CSV table of C-alpha atoms in Angstrom, one decimal:
chain,number,residue,atom,x,y,z
A,1,MET,CA,0.0,0.0,0.0
A,2,LEU,CA,1.4,3.4,-1.0
A,3,SER,CA,2.1,5.9,1.8
A,4,ARG,CA,0.3,9.2,2.0
A,5,ALA,CA,3.5,11.1,1.1
A,6,THR,CA,4.0,9.0,-2.0
A,7,VAL,CA,0.4,9.6,-3.1
A,8,CYS,CA,0.9,13.4,-2.6
A,9,PHE,CA,4.1,13.3,-4.6
A,10,PHE,CA,2.5,11.6,-7.6
A,11,CYS,CA,-0.5,13.9,-7.4
A,12,ALA,CA,1.7,16.9,-7.5
A,13,LEU,CA,3.7,15.4,-10.3
A,14,ILE,CA,0.9,14.6,-12.6
A,15,CYS,CA,-0.8,18.0,-12.1
A,16,THR,CA,2.1,19.9,-13.7
A,17,PRO,CA,1.5,20.8,-17.4
A,18,ALA,CA,4.6,18.8,-18.6
A,19,VAL,CA,3.7,15.6,-16.8
A,20,ALA,CA,0.0,16.1,-17.7
A,21,GLN,CA,1.1,16.2,-21.3
A,22,TRP,CA,3.1,13.0,-20.9
A,23,TRP,CA,0.4,11.3,-18.9
A,24,ASN,CA,-2.3,12.5,-21.3
A,25,PRO,CA,-1.0,13.1,-24.8
A,26,PHE,CA,-4.2,14.9,-25.7
A,27,ALA,CA,-3.8,17.4,-22.8
A,28,PRO,CA,-3.2,21.1,-24.0
A,29,SER,CA,0.4,22.2,-24.2
A,30,ASP,CA,-0.2,25.9,-23.5
A,31,TYR,CA,-2.9,28.4,-22.8
A,32,GLU,CA,-3.9,28.9,-26.4
A,33,GLU,CA,-4.6,25.2,-26.9
A,34,CYS,CA,-6.4,25.0,-23.6
A,35,ALA,CA,-8.6,28.0,-24.5
A,36,GLU,CA,-9.3,26.6,-27.9
A,37,GLY,CA,-10.4,23.2,-26.4
A,38,ALA,CA,-12.5,25.0,-23.9
A,39,ALA,CA,-14.3,26.9,-26.6
A,40,LYS,CA,-15.1,23.7,-28.4
A,41,SER,CA,-16.2,21.7,-25.4
A,42,ALA,CA,-18.1,24.3,-23.4
A,43,LYS,CA,-21.9,24.1,-23.7
A,44,THR,CA,-22.7,27.4,-22.0
A,45,ASN,CA,-21.1,30.7,-21.4
A,46,GLU,CA,-20.7,29.9,-17.7
A,47,ALA,CA,-19.0,26.7,-18.5
A,48,LEU,CA,-16.7,28.5,-20.9
A,49,ARG,CA,-15.8,31.0,-18.3
A,50,ILE,CA,-14.9,28.3,-15.8
A,51,LEU,CA,-12.8,26.4,-18.4
A,52,ILE,CA,-11.0,29.6,-19.5
A,53,ALA,CA,-10.3,30.4,-15.8
A,54,ALA,CA,-8.8,26.9,-15.4
A,55,CYS,CA,-6.6,27.4,-18.5
A,56,SER,CA,-5.3,30.7,-16.9
A,57,SER,CA,-4.5,28.9,-13.7
A,58,LYS,CA,-2.6,26.2,-15.5
A,59,PHE,CA,-0.7,28.4,-18.0
A,60,ALA,CA,0.8,31.8,-17.0
A,61,GLY,CA,2.5,32.5,-20.3
A,62,ARG,CA,0.9,33.5,-23.6
A,63,ARG,CA,2.1,32.3,-26.9
A,64,LYS,CA,3.5,34.8,-29.4
A,65,LEU,CA,3.7,34.5,-33.2
A,66,GLY,CA,6.7,32.3,-33.9
A,67,GLY,CA,6.1,30.0,-31.0
A,68,THR,CA,7.8,31.9,-28.2
A,69,TYR,CA,6.0,33.0,-25.0
A,70,THR,CA,5.6,36.0,-22.8
A,71,TYR,CA,4.6,36.4,-19.2
A,72,PHE,CA,2.8,39.5,-18.0
A,73,ASP,CA,3.6,40.7,-14.5
A,74,ALA,CA,0.7,42.9,-13.4
A,75,ARG,CA,2.7,44.2,-10.4
A,76,GLN,CA,5.0,46.2,-12.7
A,77,ASN,CA,2.7,46.3,-15.8
A,78,ARG,CA,5.4,44.6,-17.9
A,79,SER,CA,5.8,41.5,-20.1
A,80,PHE,CA,8.8,39.2,-20.0
A,81,GLU,CA,10.1,36.7,-22.5
A,82,ILE,CA,9.9,33.1,-21.2
A,83,LYS,CA,10.9,29.8,-22.8
A,84,GLY,CA,7.7,27.9,-22.3
A,85,PRO,CA,4.0,28.2,-21.4
A,86,ASN,CA,5.0,28.8,-17.8
A,87,PRO,CA,8.0,30.7,-16.4
A,88,THR,CA,10.8,28.5,-14.9
A,89,SER,CA,12.1,29.1,-11.4
A,90,ASP,CA,15.0,31.1,-12.7
A,91,GLU,CA,12.8,33.2,-14.9
A,92,LEU,CA,10.5,33.8,-11.8
A,93,LYS,CA,13.6,34.9,-9.8
A,94,PHE,CA,14.6,37.3,-12.5
A,95,ILE,CA,11.0,38.7,-12.8
A,96,ASP,CA,10.9,39.1,-9.0
A,97,SER,CA,14.3,40.9,-9.0
A,98,GLU,CA,13.0,43.2,-11.7
A,99,TYR,CA,9.9,43.9,-9.6
A,100,ALA,CA,12.1,44.7,-6.6
A,101,SER,CA,14.0,47.3,-8.7
A,102,TYR,CA,10.7,48.6,-10.0
A,103,ALA,CA,9.2,48.8,-6.5
A,104,GLN,CA,12.3,50.7,-5.3
A,105,LEU,CA,12.0,53.2,-8.1
A,106,GLU,CA,8.3,53.6,-7.4
A,107,MET,CA,9.0,54.3,-3.7
A,108,GLU,CA,11.7,56.8,-4.6
A,109,LEU,CA,9.4,58.5,-7.1
A,110,LEU,CA,6.6,58.6,-4.5
A,111,ALA,CA,9.1,60.1,-2.0
A,112,GLN,CA,10.2,62.7,-4.5
A,113,GLN,CA,6.6,63.6,-5.3
A,114,ALA,CA,5.7,63.8,-1.6
A,115,GLU,CA,8.7,66.1,-1.0
A,116,ALA,CA,7.8,68.2,-4.0
A,117,GLU,CA,4.2,68.5,-2.7
A,118,ARG,CA,5.5,69.4,0.8
A,119,GLN,CA,7.8,72.0,-0.8
A,120,ARG,CA,4.8,73.4,-2.9
A,121,GLN,CA,2.7,73.6,0.3
A,122,ARG,CA,5.6,75.4,2.1
A,123,GLU,CA,5.9,77.9,-0.8
A,124,LEU,CA,2.1,78.4,-0.9
A,125,ALA,CA,2.1,79.0,2.9
A,126,THR,CA,5.0,81.5,2.5
A,127,ALA,CA,3.3,83.3,-0.3
A,128,GLU,CA,0.1,83.5,1.6
A,129,PHE,CA,1.9,84.8,4.7
A,130,GLN,CA,3.6,87.4,2.6
A,131,ARG,CA,0.3,88.5,1.1
A,132,GLN,CA,-1.3,88.7,4.5
A,133,LYS,CA,1.6,90.7,5.7
A,134,GLU,CA,1.4,93.1,2.7
A,135,ARG,CA,-2.3,93.5,3.3
A,136,ALA,CA,-1.7,94.2,7.0
A,137,ASP,CA,1.0,96.7,6.1
A,138,GLN,CA,-1.2,98.4,3.6
A,139,GLU,CA,-4.0,98.6,6.2
A,140,VAL,CA,-1.6,100.1,8.7
A,141,ARG,CA,-0.4,102.7,6.1
A,142,ARG,CA,-4.0,103.4,5.2
A,143,GLN,CA,-5.0,104.0,8.8
A,144,ILE,CA,-1.9,106.2,9.3
A,145,TYR,CA,-2.7,108.2,6.2
A,146,ALA,CA,-6.4,108.5,7.2
A,147,SER,CA,-5.4,109.7,10.6
A,148,GLU,CA,-2.9,112.2,9.2
A,149,LEU,CA,-5.5,113.4,6.7
A,150,THR,CA,-8.0,113.9,9.5
A,151,GLN,CA,-5.5,115.8,11.6
A,152,ARG,CA,-4.6,118.0,8.6
A,153,GLY,CA,-8.3,118.6,8.1
A,154,ARG,CA,-8.6,119.8,11.8
A,155,VAL,CA,-5.7,122.1,11.4
A,156,ALA,CA,-7.2,123.5,8.1
A,157,ALA,CA,-10.5,124.0,9.9
A,158,SER,CA,-8.8,126.0,12.5
A,159,LEU,CA,-7.2,128.2,9.8
A,160,LEU,CA,-10.5,128.9,8.0
A,161,ARG,CA,-11.4,132.4,9.0
A,162,ALA,CA,-15.2,133.1,9.1
A,163,ASN,CA,-16.4,136.7,9.4
A,164,MET,CA,-20.0,137.7,9.7
A,165,ASP,CA,-20.5,140.5,7.2
A,166,ARG,CA,-24.3,141.1,7.7
A,167,LEU,CA,-27.2,139.7,9.7
A,168,ASP,CA,-30.8,140.6,8.6
A,169,CYS,CA,-34.0,139.5,10.4
A,170,LEU,CA,-36.4,138.6,7.6
A,171,TYR,CA,-39.4,139.9,9.6
A,172,PRO,CA,-38.1,143.1,11.3
A,173,ALA,CA,-41.6,144.0,12.4
A,174,LEU,CA,-41.6,141.2,14.8
A,175,ASP,CA,-39.8,141.2,18.2
A,176,SER,CA,-38.1,137.9,17.4
A,177,CYS,CA,-35.5,137.0,14.7
A,178,ASP,CA,-36.6,133.4,14.1
A,179,HIS,CA,-36.1,133.8,10.4
A,180,PHE,CA,-32.9,135.4,9.4
A,181,GLU,CA,-30.2,135.7,6.7
A,182,VAL,CA,-26.6,136.0,7.4
A,183,THR,CA,-23.7,136.8,5.0
A,184,VAL,CA,-20.4,135.2,6.0
A,185,SER,CA,-17.1,135.4,4.3
A,186,VAL,CA,-14.7,132.5,4.7
A,187,LYS,CA,-11.0,132.7,3.9
A,188,ASN,CA,-8.6,129.8,3.7
A,189,THR,CA,-5.4,130.8,5.5
A,190,SER,CA,-4.1,127.2,5.6
A,191,LYS,CA,-1.7,125.5,3.2
A,192,GLU,CA,-4.3,122.9,2.3
A,193,ILE,CA,-6.8,122.8,-0.5
A,194,VAL,CA,-10.2,122.7,1.3
A,195,THR,CA,-12.9,120.8,-0.5
A,196,SER,CA,-15.8,121.3,2.0
A,197,PHE,CA,-16.4,122.6,5.5
A,198,MET,CA,-19.1,122.7,8.1
A,199,VAL,CA,-20.2,126.2,9.2
A,200,GLY,CA,-22.0,126.7,12.5
A,201,TRP,CA,-23.6,129.5,14.4
A,202,THR,CA,-25.1,130.4,17.6
A,203,PHE,CA,-26.7,133.5,19.1
A,204,ILE,CA,-25.7,135.4,22.2
A,205,SER,CA,-27.2,138.3,24.0
A,206,GLN,CA,-25.8,141.8,23.7
A,207,GLU,CA,-24.5,141.6,27.3
A,208,THR,CA,-22.3,138.6,26.5
A,209,SER,CA,-18.8,139.9,25.7
A,210,SER,CA,-17.4,137.0,23.6
A,211,CYS,CA,-18.5,134.1,21.5
A,212,PRO,CA,-18.4,130.6,23.0
A,213,THR,CA,-15.4,128.3,22.2
A,214,SER,CA,-17.7,125.6,20.9
A,215,ILE,CA,-20.2,126.4,18.2
A,216,PRO,CA,-22.6,123.7,16.9
A,217,GLY,CA,-22.3,122.8,13.2
A,218,LYS,CA,-25.3,123.8,11.1
A,219,LYS,CA,-24.6,123.7,7.4
A,220,GLN,CA,-22.2,121.7,5.2
A,221,GLN,CA,-20.7,123.7,2.3
A,222,ASN,CA,-19.0,122.0,-0.6
A,223,VAL,CA,-16.7,124.8,-1.7
A,224,ARG,CA,-13.2,124.3,-3.1
A,225,LEU,CA,-10.8,126.8,-1.5
A,226,ARG,CA,-7.1,127.0,-2.4
A,227,PRO,CA,-4.8,128.6,0.1
A,228,ASN,CA,-5.7,132.3,0.5
A,229,ASP,CA,-9.0,131.9,-1.4
A,230,THR,CA,-12.1,133.5,0.0
A,231,THR,CA,-15.8,132.6,-0.5
A,232,VAL,CA,-18.9,134.4,0.6
A,233,LEU,CA,-21.9,132.5,1.9
A,234,ASN,CA,-25.5,133.7,2.1
A,235,ILE,CA,-27.2,131.5,4.6
A,236,LYS,CA,-30.9,131.5,5.6
A,237,GLY,CA,-31.8,130.2,9.0
A,238,PHE,CA,-35.0,129.5,10.9
A,239,ASP,CA,-33.6,128.9,14.4
A,240,GLY,CA,-32.9,132.5,15.3
A,241,PRO,CA,-33.3,134.1,18.7
A,242,LYS,CA,-36.4,135.6,20.2
A,243,SER,CA,-34.9,139.0,20.4
A,244,THR,CA,-33.7,141.1,17.4
A,245,LYS,CA,-31.0,142.5,19.6
A,246,ALA,CA,-29.1,139.2,19.9
A,247,ARG,CA,-25.7,138.8,18.3
A,248,ILE,CA,-24.7,135.9,16.1
A,249,CYS,CA,-21.4,134.0,16.4
A,250,VAL,CA,-20.2,132.2,13.3
A,251,GLY,CA,-17.4,129.6,13.1
A,252,ILE,CA,-16.0,126.7,11.1
A,253,VAL,CA,-16.6,123.4,12.9
A,254,SER,CA,-14.8,121.0,10.6
A,255,SER,CA,-13.3,120.7,7.1
A,256,GLU,CA,-12.3,118.2,4.5
A,257,ILE,CA,-9.2,118.6,2.4
A,258,SER,CA,-7.8,117.3,-0.8
A,259,PRO,CA,-5.6,114.3,-0.3
């Protein structure tokens, strides 16, 4: 009685394509013969699929014109010339060594690509930081310029000289001067070009010796005044005093200047 090991040895031996060809002279010699036989013997598409799969498992190589064979290694997407329908052990060692080199190159390429991406991200971050810094610097400069422009406007307002030339109560028959017209001349004694200013006024009694230091703004005037220019304003108001004997104080509250 044969031992189990002996049985396994013979089973393994006769399952190889070469021994199968010797054992069964009608067995296919390569994938192409196997597939051709499967196409002839299969009765259904499913049976054909199973037989073709069996052919692929038996024969790794594919026949070329002229009778030589190639083996396609999907790992490296590459075909290799082999002597028979299946690669020999030496051929498999060579294919594996080629794959090892291929895998090493792939790893190096991926590492280079990863480093290039990291470098690109660093450059993008640096560029974005620089843009943010430039925007922040521009905003600081804008705020400084706006502050300086506001201060220059205050100085210019203080150098606009407003003189009241005439005050007329529109209804002199009445005891009050609710409705009035005042003529004011304004001269720009600053070095700035004034584009507009706010004129204000208030009334004081005859007994008050001087005008108050703070006068409420009443009317915005869009008048362009170069240095030493003078303009004359005729202003009608409806908030005059109850007495026609009151005095008016006129002043420039604020101004805007040309940048």
